[in-house]
Short mmCIF file of C-alpha atoms and ligand atoms in Angstrom, two decimals:
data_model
loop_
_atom_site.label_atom_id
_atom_site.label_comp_id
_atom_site.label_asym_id
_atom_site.label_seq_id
_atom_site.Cartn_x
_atom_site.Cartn_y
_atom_site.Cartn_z
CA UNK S 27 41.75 170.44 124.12
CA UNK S 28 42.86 169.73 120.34
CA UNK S 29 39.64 171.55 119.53
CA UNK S 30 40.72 174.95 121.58
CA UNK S 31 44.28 174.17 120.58
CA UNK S 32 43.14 174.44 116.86
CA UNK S 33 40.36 177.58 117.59
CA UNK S 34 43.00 179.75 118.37
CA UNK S 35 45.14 179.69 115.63
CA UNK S 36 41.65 180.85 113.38
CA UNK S 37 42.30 184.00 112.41
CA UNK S 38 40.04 186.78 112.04
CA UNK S 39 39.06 187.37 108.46
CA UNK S 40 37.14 190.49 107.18
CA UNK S 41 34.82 189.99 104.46
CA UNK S 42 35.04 194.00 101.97
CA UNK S 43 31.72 194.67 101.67
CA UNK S 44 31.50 195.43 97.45
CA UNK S 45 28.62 197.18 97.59
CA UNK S 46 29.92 200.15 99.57
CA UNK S 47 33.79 200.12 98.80
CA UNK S 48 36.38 198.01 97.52
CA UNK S 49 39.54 196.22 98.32
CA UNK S 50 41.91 198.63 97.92
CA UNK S 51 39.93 201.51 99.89
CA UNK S 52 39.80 198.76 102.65
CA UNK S 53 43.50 198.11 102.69
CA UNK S 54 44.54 201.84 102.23
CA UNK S 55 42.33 202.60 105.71
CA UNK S 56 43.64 199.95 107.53
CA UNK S 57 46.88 201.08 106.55
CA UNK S 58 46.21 204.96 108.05
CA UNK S 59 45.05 203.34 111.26
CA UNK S 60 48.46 201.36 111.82
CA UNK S 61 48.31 198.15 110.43
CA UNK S 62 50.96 196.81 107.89
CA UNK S 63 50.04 195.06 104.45
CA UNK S 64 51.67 192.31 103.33
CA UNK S 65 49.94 191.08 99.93
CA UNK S 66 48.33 188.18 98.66
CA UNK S 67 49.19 185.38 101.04
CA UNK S 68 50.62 182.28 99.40
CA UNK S 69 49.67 180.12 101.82
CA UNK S 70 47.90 178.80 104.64
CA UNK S 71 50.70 178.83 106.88
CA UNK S 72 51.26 182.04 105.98
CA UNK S 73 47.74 182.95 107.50
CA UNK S 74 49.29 181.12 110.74
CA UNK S 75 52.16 183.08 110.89
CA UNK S 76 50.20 186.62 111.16
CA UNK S 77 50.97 188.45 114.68
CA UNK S 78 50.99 191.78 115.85
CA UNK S 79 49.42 194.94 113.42
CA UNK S 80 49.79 192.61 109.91
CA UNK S 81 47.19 191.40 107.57
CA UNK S 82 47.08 189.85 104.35
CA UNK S 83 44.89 189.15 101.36
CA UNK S 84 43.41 185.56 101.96
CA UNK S 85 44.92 183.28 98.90
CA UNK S 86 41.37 181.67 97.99
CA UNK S 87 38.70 184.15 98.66
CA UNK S 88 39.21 187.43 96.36
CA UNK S 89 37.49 189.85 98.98
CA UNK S 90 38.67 188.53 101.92
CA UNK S 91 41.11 190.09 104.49
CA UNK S 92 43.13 188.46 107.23
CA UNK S 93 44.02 189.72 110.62
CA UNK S 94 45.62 187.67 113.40
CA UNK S 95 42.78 185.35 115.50
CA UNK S 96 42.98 188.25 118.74
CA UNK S 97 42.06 191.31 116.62
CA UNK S 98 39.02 193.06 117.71
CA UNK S 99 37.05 194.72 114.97
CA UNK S 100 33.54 195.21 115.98
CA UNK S 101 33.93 198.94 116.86
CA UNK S 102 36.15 199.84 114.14
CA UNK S 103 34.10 202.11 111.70
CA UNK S 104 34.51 200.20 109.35
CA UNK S 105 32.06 197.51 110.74
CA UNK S 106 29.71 199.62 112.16
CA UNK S 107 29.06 201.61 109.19
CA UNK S 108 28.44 198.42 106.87
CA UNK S 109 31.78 198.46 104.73
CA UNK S 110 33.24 195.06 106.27
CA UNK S 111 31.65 192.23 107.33
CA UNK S 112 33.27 190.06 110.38
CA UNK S 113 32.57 186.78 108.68
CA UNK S 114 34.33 183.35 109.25
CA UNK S 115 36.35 182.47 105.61
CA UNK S 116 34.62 178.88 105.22
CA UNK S 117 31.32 180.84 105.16
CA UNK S 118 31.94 183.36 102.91
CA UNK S 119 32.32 180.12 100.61
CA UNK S 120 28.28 179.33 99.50
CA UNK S 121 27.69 182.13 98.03
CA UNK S 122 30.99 182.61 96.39
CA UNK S 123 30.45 179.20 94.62
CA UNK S 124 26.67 179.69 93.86
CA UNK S 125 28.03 182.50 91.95
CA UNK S 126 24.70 183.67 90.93
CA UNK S 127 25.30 186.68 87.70
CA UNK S 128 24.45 190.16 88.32
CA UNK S 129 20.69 190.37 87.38
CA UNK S 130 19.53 187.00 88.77
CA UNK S 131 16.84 185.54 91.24
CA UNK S 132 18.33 183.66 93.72
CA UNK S 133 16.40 182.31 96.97
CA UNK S 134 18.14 181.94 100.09
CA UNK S 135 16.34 179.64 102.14
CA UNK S 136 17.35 179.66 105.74
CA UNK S 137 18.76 183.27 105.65
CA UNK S 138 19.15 185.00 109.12
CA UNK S 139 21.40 186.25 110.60
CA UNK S 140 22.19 187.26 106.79
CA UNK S 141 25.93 187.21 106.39
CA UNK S 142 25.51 184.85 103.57
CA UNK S 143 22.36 187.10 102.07
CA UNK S 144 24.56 190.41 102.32
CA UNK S 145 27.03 188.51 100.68
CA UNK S 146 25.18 187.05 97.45
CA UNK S 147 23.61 190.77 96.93
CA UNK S 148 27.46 191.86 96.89
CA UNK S 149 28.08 189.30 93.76
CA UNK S 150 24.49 190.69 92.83
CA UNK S 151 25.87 193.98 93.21
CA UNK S 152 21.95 194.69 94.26
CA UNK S 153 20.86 193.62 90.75
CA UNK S 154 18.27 190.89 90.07
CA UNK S 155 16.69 189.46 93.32
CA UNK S 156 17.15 187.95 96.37
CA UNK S 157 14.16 185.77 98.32
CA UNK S 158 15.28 185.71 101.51
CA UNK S 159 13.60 183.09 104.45
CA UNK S 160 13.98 182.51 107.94
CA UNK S 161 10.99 180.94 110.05
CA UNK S 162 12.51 182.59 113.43
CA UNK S 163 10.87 186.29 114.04
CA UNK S 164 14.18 187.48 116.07
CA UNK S 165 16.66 186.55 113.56
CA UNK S 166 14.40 188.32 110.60
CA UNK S 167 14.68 191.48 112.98
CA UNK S 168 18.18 191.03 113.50
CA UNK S 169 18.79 190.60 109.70
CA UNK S 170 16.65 193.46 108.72
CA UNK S 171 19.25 195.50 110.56
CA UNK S 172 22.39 193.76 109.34
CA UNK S 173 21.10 193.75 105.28
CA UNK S 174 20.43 197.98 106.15
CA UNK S 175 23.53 198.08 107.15
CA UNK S 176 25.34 196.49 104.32
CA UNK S 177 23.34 198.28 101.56
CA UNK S 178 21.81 195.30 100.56
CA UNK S 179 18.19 196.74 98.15
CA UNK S 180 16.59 193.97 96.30
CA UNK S 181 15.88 191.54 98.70
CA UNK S 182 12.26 190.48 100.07
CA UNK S 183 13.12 189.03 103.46
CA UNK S 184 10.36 186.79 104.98
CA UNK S 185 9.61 185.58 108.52
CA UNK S 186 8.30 182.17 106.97
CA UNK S 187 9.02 178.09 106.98
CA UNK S 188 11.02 177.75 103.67
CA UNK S 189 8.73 174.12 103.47
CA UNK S 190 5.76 176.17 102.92
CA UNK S 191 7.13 178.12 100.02
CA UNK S 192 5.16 176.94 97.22
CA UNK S 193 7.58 176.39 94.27
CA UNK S 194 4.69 176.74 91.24
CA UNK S 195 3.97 180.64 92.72
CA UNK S 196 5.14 182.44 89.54
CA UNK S 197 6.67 184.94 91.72
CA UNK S 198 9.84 182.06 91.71
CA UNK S 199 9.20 180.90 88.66
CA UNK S 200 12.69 182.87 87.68
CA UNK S 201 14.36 181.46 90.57
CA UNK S 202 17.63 179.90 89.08
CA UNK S 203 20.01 179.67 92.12
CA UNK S 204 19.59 178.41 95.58
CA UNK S 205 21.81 178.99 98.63
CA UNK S 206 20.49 176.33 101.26
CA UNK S 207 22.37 176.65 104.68
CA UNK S 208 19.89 175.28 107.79
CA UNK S 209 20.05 174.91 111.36
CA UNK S 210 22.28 171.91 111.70
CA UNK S 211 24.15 170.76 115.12
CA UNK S 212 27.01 173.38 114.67
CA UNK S 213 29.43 170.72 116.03
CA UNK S 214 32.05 172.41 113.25
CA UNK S 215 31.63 175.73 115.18
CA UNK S 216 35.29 175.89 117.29
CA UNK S 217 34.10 178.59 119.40
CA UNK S 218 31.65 176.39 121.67
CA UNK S 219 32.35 174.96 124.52
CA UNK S 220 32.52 170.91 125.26
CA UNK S 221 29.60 170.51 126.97
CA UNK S 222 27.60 171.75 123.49
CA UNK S 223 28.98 169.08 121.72
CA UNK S 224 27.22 166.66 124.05
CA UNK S 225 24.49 167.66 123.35
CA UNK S 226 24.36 166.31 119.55
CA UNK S 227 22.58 163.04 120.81
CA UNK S 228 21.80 160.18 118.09
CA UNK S 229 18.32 161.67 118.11
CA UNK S 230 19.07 165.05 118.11
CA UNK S 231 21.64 164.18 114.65
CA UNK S 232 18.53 162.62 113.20
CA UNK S 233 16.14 164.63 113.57
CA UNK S 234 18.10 167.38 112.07
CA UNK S 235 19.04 165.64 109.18
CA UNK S 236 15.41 164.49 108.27
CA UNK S 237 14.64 168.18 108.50
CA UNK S 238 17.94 168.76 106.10
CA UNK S 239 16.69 166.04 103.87
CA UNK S 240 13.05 167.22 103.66
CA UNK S 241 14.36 171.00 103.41
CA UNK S 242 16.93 170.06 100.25
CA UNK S 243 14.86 168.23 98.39
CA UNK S 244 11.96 171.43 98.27
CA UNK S 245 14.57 173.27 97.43
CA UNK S 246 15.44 171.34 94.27
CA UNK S 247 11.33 171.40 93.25
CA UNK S 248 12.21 175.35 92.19
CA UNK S 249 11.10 174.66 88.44
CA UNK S 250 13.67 177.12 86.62
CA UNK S 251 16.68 176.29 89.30
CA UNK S 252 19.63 175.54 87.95
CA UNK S 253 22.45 175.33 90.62
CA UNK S 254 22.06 175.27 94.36
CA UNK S 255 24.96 175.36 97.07
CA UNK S 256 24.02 173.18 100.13
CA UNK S 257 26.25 173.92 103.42
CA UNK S 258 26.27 172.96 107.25
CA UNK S 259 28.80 174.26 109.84
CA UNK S 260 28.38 170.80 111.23
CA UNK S 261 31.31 167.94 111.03
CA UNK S 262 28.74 164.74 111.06
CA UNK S 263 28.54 163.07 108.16
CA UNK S 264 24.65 162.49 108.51
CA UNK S 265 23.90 166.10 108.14
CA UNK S 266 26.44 166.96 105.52
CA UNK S 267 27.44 164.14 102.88
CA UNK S 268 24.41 161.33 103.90
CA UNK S 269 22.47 163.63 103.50
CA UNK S 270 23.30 164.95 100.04
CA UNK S 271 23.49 161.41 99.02
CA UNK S 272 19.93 160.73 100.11
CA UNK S 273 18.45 163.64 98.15
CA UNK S 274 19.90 162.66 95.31
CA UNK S 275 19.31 159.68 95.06
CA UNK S 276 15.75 160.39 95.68
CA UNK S 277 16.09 162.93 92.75
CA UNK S 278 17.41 160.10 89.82
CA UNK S 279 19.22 161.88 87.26
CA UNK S 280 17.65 165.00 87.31
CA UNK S 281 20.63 167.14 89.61
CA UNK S 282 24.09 165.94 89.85
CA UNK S 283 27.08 167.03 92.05
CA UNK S 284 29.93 169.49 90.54
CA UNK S 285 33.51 169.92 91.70
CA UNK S 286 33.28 172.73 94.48
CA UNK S 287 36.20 174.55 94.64
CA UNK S 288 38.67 172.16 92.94
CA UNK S 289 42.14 173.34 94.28
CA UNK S 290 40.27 173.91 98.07
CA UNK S 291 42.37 170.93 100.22
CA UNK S 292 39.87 169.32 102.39
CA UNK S 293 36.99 167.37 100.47
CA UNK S 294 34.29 165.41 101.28
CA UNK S 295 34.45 161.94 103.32
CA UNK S 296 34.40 159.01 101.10
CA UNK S 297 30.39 158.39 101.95
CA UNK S 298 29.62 157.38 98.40
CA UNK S 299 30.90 158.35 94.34
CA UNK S 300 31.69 161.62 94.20
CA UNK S 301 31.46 162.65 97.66
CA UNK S 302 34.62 164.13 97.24
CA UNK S 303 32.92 166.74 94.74
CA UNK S 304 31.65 168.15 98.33
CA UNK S 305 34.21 170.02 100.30
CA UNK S 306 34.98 170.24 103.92
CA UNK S 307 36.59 172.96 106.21
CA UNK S 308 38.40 172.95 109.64
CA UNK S 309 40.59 175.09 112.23
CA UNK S 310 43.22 172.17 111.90
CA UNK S 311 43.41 171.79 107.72
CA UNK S 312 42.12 175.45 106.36
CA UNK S 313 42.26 177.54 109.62
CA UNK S 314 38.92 177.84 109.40
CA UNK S 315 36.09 176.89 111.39
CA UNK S 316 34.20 173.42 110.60
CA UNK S 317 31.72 173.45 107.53
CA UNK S 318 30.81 171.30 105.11
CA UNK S 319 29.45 172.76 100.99
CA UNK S 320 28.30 170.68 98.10
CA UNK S 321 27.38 172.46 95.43
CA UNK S 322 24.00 170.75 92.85
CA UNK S 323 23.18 171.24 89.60
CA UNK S 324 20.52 170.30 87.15
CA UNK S 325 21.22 167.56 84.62
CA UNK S 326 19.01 168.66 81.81
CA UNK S 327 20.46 171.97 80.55
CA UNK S 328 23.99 172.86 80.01
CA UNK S 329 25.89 173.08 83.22
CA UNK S 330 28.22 176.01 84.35
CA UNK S 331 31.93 175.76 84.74
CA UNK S 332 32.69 174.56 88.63
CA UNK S 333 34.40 177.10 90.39
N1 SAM R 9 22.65 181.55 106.37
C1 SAM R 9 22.72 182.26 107.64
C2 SAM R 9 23.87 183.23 107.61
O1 SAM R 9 24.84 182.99 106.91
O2 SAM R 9 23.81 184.27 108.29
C3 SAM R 9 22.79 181.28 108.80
C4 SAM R 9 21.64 180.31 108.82
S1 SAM R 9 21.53 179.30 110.27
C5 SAM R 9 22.75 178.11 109.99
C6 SAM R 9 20.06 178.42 109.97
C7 SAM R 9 18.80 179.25 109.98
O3 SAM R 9 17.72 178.44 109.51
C8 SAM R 9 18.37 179.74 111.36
O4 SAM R 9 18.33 181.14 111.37
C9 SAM R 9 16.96 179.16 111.55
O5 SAM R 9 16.08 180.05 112.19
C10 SAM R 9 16.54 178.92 110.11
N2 SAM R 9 15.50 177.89 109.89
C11 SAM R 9 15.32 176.72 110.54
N3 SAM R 9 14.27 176.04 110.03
C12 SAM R 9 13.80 176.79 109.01
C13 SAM R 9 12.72 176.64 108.09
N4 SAM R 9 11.93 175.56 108.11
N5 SAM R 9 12.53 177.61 107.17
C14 SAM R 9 13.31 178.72 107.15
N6 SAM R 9 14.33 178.93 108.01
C15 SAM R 9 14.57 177.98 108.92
#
């Protein structure tokens, strides 16, 4: 009940799509078609207290619109022709804090359905390159559609196991960021139903983070990678920090964890040092829905500014 309780108060946030408009053009049609603008929000609760025809500018995200939870956008023109994207805030966050430059390669390792793809080519603005993987054939077809859509160009989308990737083919070899966001138990998702929750068994949890594990640690093998953004909408601790911990610990010195989004609220459980270098999202703390981001970076060569 707490859970449902919480789900409703998430409102509905509307990523601009920068590669075909901008901010501004977003809020002035909004505007014609009835809705009233009321600025940067300050804070959270001011995200609560939307009702009615208003919507704000989210306070953390600088692309990021919000509408009260009930409003209904899919058949606005606006979504169907590719220049917003109906995307929960807490997962517009990955890319946003990869924050890959315009010009670079970039893999994104479990990609479909691609709002997190469409979204790093926008910070791309469709410069440099995107390597885009997802091993299940219906989600590449239903990605193919959604990165047309968005006017996403530079991105080779594959229907392929990410483990299989061979990190030595020179074709990566300028690969310097990683977005890494796979199939976890979605127990941070606030839209399921009770029953779904069940169904994250002991096994189940395990199984999916020795797949996590396994998957994270390829990922770090990309020899010119520099910074990599892990993320789960999952609330368990063994798929989000445990898992983190194990890779890099398996890793030595050679990646460490940086401060993802400093001034974000919620960070990440006390698991182990610098755990709370991860963050954490949920309905009840960020009106958002549950999800978990660390972001990695190598040791060796100078390391960016956290974001
Ligand atoms: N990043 C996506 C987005 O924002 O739209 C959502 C990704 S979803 C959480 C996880 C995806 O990982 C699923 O589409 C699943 O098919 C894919 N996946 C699972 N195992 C994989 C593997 N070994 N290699 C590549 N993709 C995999």
């Amino acid at each position: 009940k707490a859970v449902s309780a919480a789900a409703s108060q998430v409102p509905r946030y509307v990523r601009v799509n920068t590669l075909k408009t901008c901010v501004d053009d977003v809020i002035d049609f909004f505007k014609r078609q009835g809705y009233a603008y009321l600025g940067k929000a300050a804070s959270v609760e001011e995200l609560k207290a939307l009702s009615g025809k208003k919507f704000l500018l989210d306070l953390h995200l600088p692309e990021l619109l919000v509408f009260p939870s009930q409003t209904d956008l899919h058949d606005n023109l606006l979504y169907t022709s590719g220049h917003i994207i109906l995307q929960d805030k807490a997962s517009c966050l990955p890319a946003f804090l990869l924050g890959p430059v315009a010009g670079s390669h970039v893999i994104d390792a479990c990609a479909a359905p691609g709002n997190k793809t469409s979204h790093l080519a926008a910070i791309l603005k469709n410069k440099g390159q995107i390597f885009a993987f997802d091993v299940d054939p219906k989600r590449v077809a239903t990605m193919n559609t959604l990165l047309t859509r968005a006017g996403v160009t530079g991105c080779q989308l594959a229907q392929q196991d990410f483990l299989t990737v061979d990190p030595r083919d020179p074709k990566y070899s300028r690969v310097t960021h990683i977005l890494l966001d796979p199939s976890c138990s979605g127990s941070g998702m606030v839209t399921r139903g009770p029953g779904e929750e069940a169904a994250s068994s002991a096994e189940r949890l395990q199984a999916l983070a020795g797949f996590q594990r396994r998957v994270l640690s390829h990922a770090l093998s990309f020899p010119a990678l520099q910074r990599l953004v892990y993320s789960t909408c999952s609330l368990h601790q063994e798929e989000n920090e445990d898992v983190v911990q194990a890779v890099l610990q398996e890793w030595g010195s050679a990646f460490r964890l940086v401060p993802a989004f400093p001034s974000w609220p919620c960070r990440g459980l006390t698991a182990f040092s610098g755990s709370e270098n991860c963050l954490r999202a949920s309905p009840a703390e960020t009106l958002t829905h549950g999800f978990f981001v660390a972001v990695l970076e190598r040791c060796k060569e100078g390391a960016a500014a956290p974001r």
